[in-house]
Amino acid sequence: MEKELTVQEQPTSNMLVFGSQNNFEQAMRMAKCLSSSSIVPEIYRGETGLPNCIIALEMSNRIGASPLLVMQNLYMVHGNPGWSSKFLIATLNTCGKFTPLRYEHENRETDKWRCRAFAKDKTGETLYGAWVSLDMAKKEGWFGKNGSKWQTMPELMLQYRSAAFFQRTYAPEISMGMH
């Protein structure tokens, strides 16, 4: 027996950081507190981390998540904010629009190993994300990067990347803070 999917209510923010001078001043006080914490990632610490804290507060308000959750899962790639794969998977699995993500693998024991994420939507249709392969990881430069986990944890990395592709295709509004 399948569970019925329901869309969860998202909290609405009453404090958009850039919505008013008062909101910005309040966010600045919050950012100063956060930037002095040793449990936030380095890019948010100290005076130089204050602007990043402000952006994290704005993002947390937009998506209805705690600032600490955002700070621990938001990172920058070429000047664009990106989310950790575990964060994307968690938001997809709890958004109510899909069944929990699952993964399909092909050619596991070869250089042609590939994976894609899939889930069912509320109509029961199975939605498939793009295939991600070890070959793609090598061509994109993910595999050979210094400290890359692609070499030591290929299954997990294939699943993480395929989940991110699924989210970008079927639910970009989740990571952009749109409801």
mmCIF file of C-alpha atoms in Angstrom:
data_model
loop_
_atom_site.group_PDB
_atom_site.id
_atom_site.type_symbol
_atom_site.label_atom_id
_atom_site.label_comp_id
_atom_site.label_asym_id
_atom_site.label_seq_id
_atom_site.Cartn_x
_atom_site.Cartn_y
_atom_site.Cartn_z
ATOM 1 C CA MET A 1 0.000 0.000 0.000
ATOM 2 C CA GLU A 2 1.525 3.322 -1.102
ATOM 3 C CA LYS A 3 1.505 6.393 1.090
ATOM 4 C CA GLU A 4 -0.294 9.427 -0.246
ATOM 5 C CA LEU A 5 2.024 12.357 -0.872
ATOM 6 C CA THR A 6 1.105 15.713 0.604
ATOM 7 C CA VAL A 7 2.761 19.082 0.152
ATOM 8 C CA GLN A 8 4.053 20.412 3.437
ATOM 9 C CA GLU A 9 3.342 23.982 4.441
ATOM 10 C CA GLN A 10 6.484 26.100 4.286
ATOM 11 C CA PRO A 11 6.989 28.720 6.972
ATOM 12 C CA THR A 12 6.657 32.245 5.677
ATOM 13 C CA SER A 13 9.341 34.647 6.680
ATOM 14 C CA ASN A 14 8.451 37.864 8.371
ATOM 15 C CA MET A 15 12.017 39.108 8.198
ATOM 16 C CA LEU A 16 13.449 39.374 4.725
ATOM 17 C CA VAL A 17 16.927 40.661 5.444
ATOM 18 C CA PHE A 18 16.837 43.218 2.659
ATOM 19 C CA GLY A 19 13.135 44.044 3.121
ATOM 20 C CA SER A 20 13.659 47.097 5.302
ATOM 21 C CA GLN A 21 16.306 49.044 7.170
ATOM 22 C CA ASN A 22 15.027 47.602 10.466
ATOM 23 C CA ASN A 23 15.253 44.033 9.152
ATOM 24 C CA PHE A 24 18.769 44.638 7.902
ATOM 25 C CA GLU A 25 19.884 46.078 11.247
ATOM 26 C CA GLN A 26 18.366 43.139 13.092
ATOM 27 C CA ALA A 27 20.072 40.713 10.684
ATOM 28 C CA MET A 28 23.374 42.516 11.218
ATOM 29 C CA ARG A 29 23.098 41.946 14.974
ATOM 30 C CA MET A 30 22.355 38.279 14.348
ATOM 31 C CA ALA A 31 25.243 38.024 11.880
ATOM 32 C CA LYS A 32 27.674 39.471 14.429
ATOM 33 C CA CYS A 33 26.653 36.795 16.905
ATOM 34 C CA LEU A 34 26.949 34.002 14.334
ATOM 35 C CA SER A 35 30.297 35.244 13.020
ATOM 36 C CA SER A 36 31.807 34.939 16.496
ATOM 37 C CA SER A 37 30.806 31.284 16.795
ATOM 38 C CA SER A 38 33.342 28.508 16.390
ATOM 39 C CA ILE A 39 30.749 26.019 15.107
ATOM 40 C CA VAL A 40 29.989 27.873 11.874
ATOM 41 C CA PRO A 41 32.233 27.181 8.863
ATOM 42 C CA GLU A 42 35.296 29.392 8.418
ATOM 43 C CA ILE A 43 33.782 31.551 5.621
ATOM 44 C CA TYR A 44 31.238 32.919 8.133
ATOM 45 C CA ARG A 45 33.682 33.772 10.949
ATOM 46 C CA GLY A 46 34.999 37.141 12.049
ATOM 47 C CA GLU A 47 34.539 40.562 10.454
ATOM 48 C CA THR A 48 35.251 39.205 6.990
ATOM 49 C CA GLY A 49 32.513 36.586 7.466
ATOM 50 C CA LEU A 50 29.768 39.109 8.319
ATOM 51 C CA PRO A 51 28.601 39.617 4.711
ATOM 52 C CA ASN A 52 28.416 35.837 4.251
ATOM 53 C CA CYS A 53 26.375 35.569 7.459
ATOM 54 C CA ILE A 54 23.935 38.158 6.128
ATOM 55 C CA ILE A 55 23.519 36.179 2.896
ATOM 56 C CA ALA A 56 23.063 32.955 4.877
ATOM 57 C CA LEU A 57 20.369 34.644 6.986
ATOM 58 C CA GLU A 58 18.581 35.770 3.831
ATOM 59 C CA MET A 59 18.809 32.241 2.377
ATOM 60 C CA SER A 60 17.545 30.689 5.610
ATOM 61 C CA ASN A 61 14.550 33.024 5.586
ATOM 62 C CA ARG A 62 13.819 32.277 1.935
ATOM 63 C CA ILE A 63 13.794 28.514 2.420
ATOM 64 C CA GLY A 64 12.401 28.435 5.958
ATOM 65 C CA ALA A 65 15.418 26.705 7.514
ATOM 66 C CA SER A 66 17.619 27.510 10.474
ATOM 67 C CA PRO A 67 20.616 29.758 9.772
ATOM 68 C CA LEU A 68 23.017 27.158 11.182
ATOM 69 C CA LEU A 69 21.608 24.462 8.857
ATOM 70 C CA VAL A 70 22.102 26.809 5.914
ATOM 71 C CA MET A 71 25.633 27.778 6.957
ATOM 72 C CA GLN A 72 26.687 24.159 7.328
ATOM 73 C CA ASN A 73 25.320 23.165 3.899
ATOM 74 C CA LEU A 74 25.744 26.219 1.640
ATOM 75 C CA TYR A 75 28.974 26.673 -0.294
ATOM 76 C CA MET A 76 30.194 28.821 -3.161
ATOM 77 C CA VAL A 77 31.185 27.597 -6.626
ATOM 78 C CA HIS A 78 32.499 30.265 -8.989
ATOM 79 C CA GLY A 79 30.533 32.976 -7.170
ATOM 80 C CA ASN A 80 27.246 31.053 -7.112
ATOM 81 C CA PRO A 81 25.767 29.517 -3.971
ATOM 82 C CA GLY A 82 25.388 25.749 -4.034
ATOM 83 C CA TRP A 83 24.000 23.202 -1.602
ATOM 84 C CA SER A 84 25.529 20.041 -0.227
ATOM 85 C CA SER A 85 24.038 16.913 -1.753
ATOM 86 C CA LYS A 86 22.859 15.622 1.616
ATOM 87 C CA PHE A 87 20.914 18.874 2.089
ATOM 88 C CA LEU A 88 19.313 18.552 -1.370
ATOM 89 C CA ILE A 89 18.384 14.920 -0.733
ATOM 90 C CA ALA A 90 16.875 15.793 2.651
ATOM 91 C CA THR A 91 14.818 18.660 1.207
ATOM 92 C CA LEU A 92 13.577 16.497 -1.662
ATOM 93 C CA ASN A 93 12.686 13.628 0.651
ATOM 94 C CA THR A 94 10.707 15.892 2.990
ATOM 95 C CA CYS A 95 9.092 18.338 0.551
ATOM 96 C CA GLY A 96 5.997 16.200 -0.012
ATOM 97 C CA LYS A 97 6.149 16.456 -3.809
ATOM 98 C CA PHE A 98 7.913 13.128 -4.377
ATOM 99 C CA THR A 99 8.470 9.745 -2.830
ATOM 100 C CA PRO A 100 11.951 9.435 -1.291
ATOM 101 C CA LEU A 101 14.742 9.344 -3.862
ATOM 102 C CA ARG A 102 16.026 6.000 -5.035
ATOM 103 C CA TYR A 103 18.947 5.168 -7.296
ATOM 104 C CA GLU A 104 19.463 2.966 -10.315
ATOM 105 C CA HIS A 105 22.972 1.749 -11.186
ATOM 106 C CA GLU A 106 24.320 0.197 -14.358
ATOM 107 C CA ASN A 107 27.682 -1.400 -15.176
ATOM 108 C CA ARG A 108 28.861 -1.267 -11.547
ATOM 109 C CA GLU A 109 32.102 -3.147 -11.968
ATOM 110 C CA THR A 110 33.352 -1.299 -15.045
ATOM 111 C CA ASP A 111 34.604 2.117 -16.093
ATOM 112 C CA LYS A 112 31.128 2.677 -17.556
ATOM 113 C CA TRP A 113 29.507 2.654 -14.078
ATOM 114 C CA ARG A 114 26.618 5.092 -13.983
ATOM 115 C CA CYS A 115 23.751 6.074 -11.716
ATOM 116 C CA ARG A 116 20.550 8.077 -11.843
ATOM 117 C CA ALA A 117 18.111 9.179 -9.177
ATOM 118 C CA PHE A 118 14.385 8.590 -9.468
ATOM 119 C CA ALA A 119 11.189 9.147 -7.502
ATOM 120 C CA LYS A 120 7.459 9.169 -8.044
ATOM 121 C CA ASP A 121 5.516 12.401 -8.136
ATOM 122 C CA LYS A 122 2.045 12.926 -6.658
ATOM 123 C CA THR A 123 0.390 11.463 -9.776
ATOM 124 C CA GLY A 124 2.396 8.242 -9.393
ATOM 125 C CA GLU A 125 4.570 8.949 -12.438
ATOM 126 C CA THR A 126 8.177 7.857 -12.028
ATOM 127 C CA LEU A 127 10.542 10.724 -12.749
ATOM 128 C CA TYR A 128 14.132 9.943 -13.726
ATOM 129 C CA GLY A 129 17.088 12.251 -13.319
ATOM 130 C CA ALA A 130 20.048 12.445 -15.666
ATOM 131 C CA TRP A 131 22.608 9.658 -15.727
ATOM 132 C CA VAL A 132 25.883 10.438 -13.963
ATOM 133 C CA SER A 133 28.859 8.238 -14.777
ATOM 134 C CA LEU A 134 32.453 7.771 -13.706
ATOM 135 C CA ASP A 135 33.405 8.786 -17.237
ATOM 136 C CA MET A 136 31.480 12.065 -16.775
ATOM 137 C CA ALA A 137 33.206 12.630 -13.417
ATOM 138 C CA LYS A 138 36.589 12.266 -15.116
ATOM 139 C CA LYS A 139 35.703 14.526 -18.045
ATOM 140 C CA GLU A 140 34.249 17.205 -15.742
ATOM 141 C CA GLY A 141 37.358 17.134 -13.538
ATOM 142 C CA TRP A 142 35.539 15.919 -10.413
ATOM 143 C CA PHE A 143 37.412 12.614 -10.250
ATOM 144 C CA GLY A 144 40.959 13.966 -10.369
ATOM 145 C CA LYS A 145 40.620 16.925 -7.991
ATOM 146 C CA ASN A 146 42.943 16.978 -5.007
ATOM 147 C CA GLY A 147 41.135 15.223 -2.137
ATOM 148 C CA SER A 148 38.342 13.996 -4.411
ATOM 149 C CA LYS A 149 36.080 11.362 -2.873
ATOM 150 C CA TRP A 150 35.243 10.066 -6.375
ATOM 151 C CA GLN A 151 38.274 7.766 -6.218
ATOM 152 C CA THR A 152 37.510 6.290 -2.802
ATOM 153 C CA MET A 153 33.682 6.466 -2.638
ATOM 154 C CA PRO A 154 32.403 6.271 -6.216
ATOM 155 C CA GLU A 155 28.966 4.837 -5.337
ATOM 156 C CA LEU A 156 28.166 7.600 -2.863
ATOM 157 C CA MET A 157 29.480 10.306 -5.175
ATOM 158 C CA LEU A 158 27.423 8.968 -8.099
ATOM 159 C CA GLN A 159 24.317 9.008 -5.918
ATOM 160 C CA TYR A 160 25.022 12.493 -4.547
ATOM 161 C CA ARG A 161 25.597 13.968 -7.995
ATOM 162 C CA SER A 162 22.587 12.206 -9.522
ATOM 163 C CA ALA A 163 20.394 13.490 -6.660
ATOM 164 C CA ALA A 164 21.604 17.041 -7.308
ATOM 165 C CA PHE A 165 20.764 16.685 -11.014
ATOM 166 C CA PHE A 166 17.305 15.341 -10.136
ATOM 167 C CA GLN A 167 16.657 18.295 -7.813
ATOM 168 C CA ARG A 168 17.813 20.856 -10.385
ATOM 169 C CA THR A 169 15.543 19.302 -13.005
ATOM 170 C CA TYR A 170 12.353 18.592 -11.065
ATOM 171 C CA ALA A 171 12.408 20.919 -8.051
ATOM 172 C CA PRO A 172 14.768 23.898 -8.460
ATOM 173 C CA GLU A 173 12.355 25.990 -6.382
ATOM 174 C CA ILE A 174 13.330 24.037 -3.269
ATOM 175 C CA SER A 175 16.934 25.236 -3.230
ATOM 176 C CA MET A 176 16.011 28.711 -4.482
ATOM 177 C CA GLY A 177 13.614 29.390 -1.619
ATOM 178 C CA MET A 178 10.470 29.600 -3.720
ATOM 179 C CA HIS A 179 7.310 28.039 -2.342
#
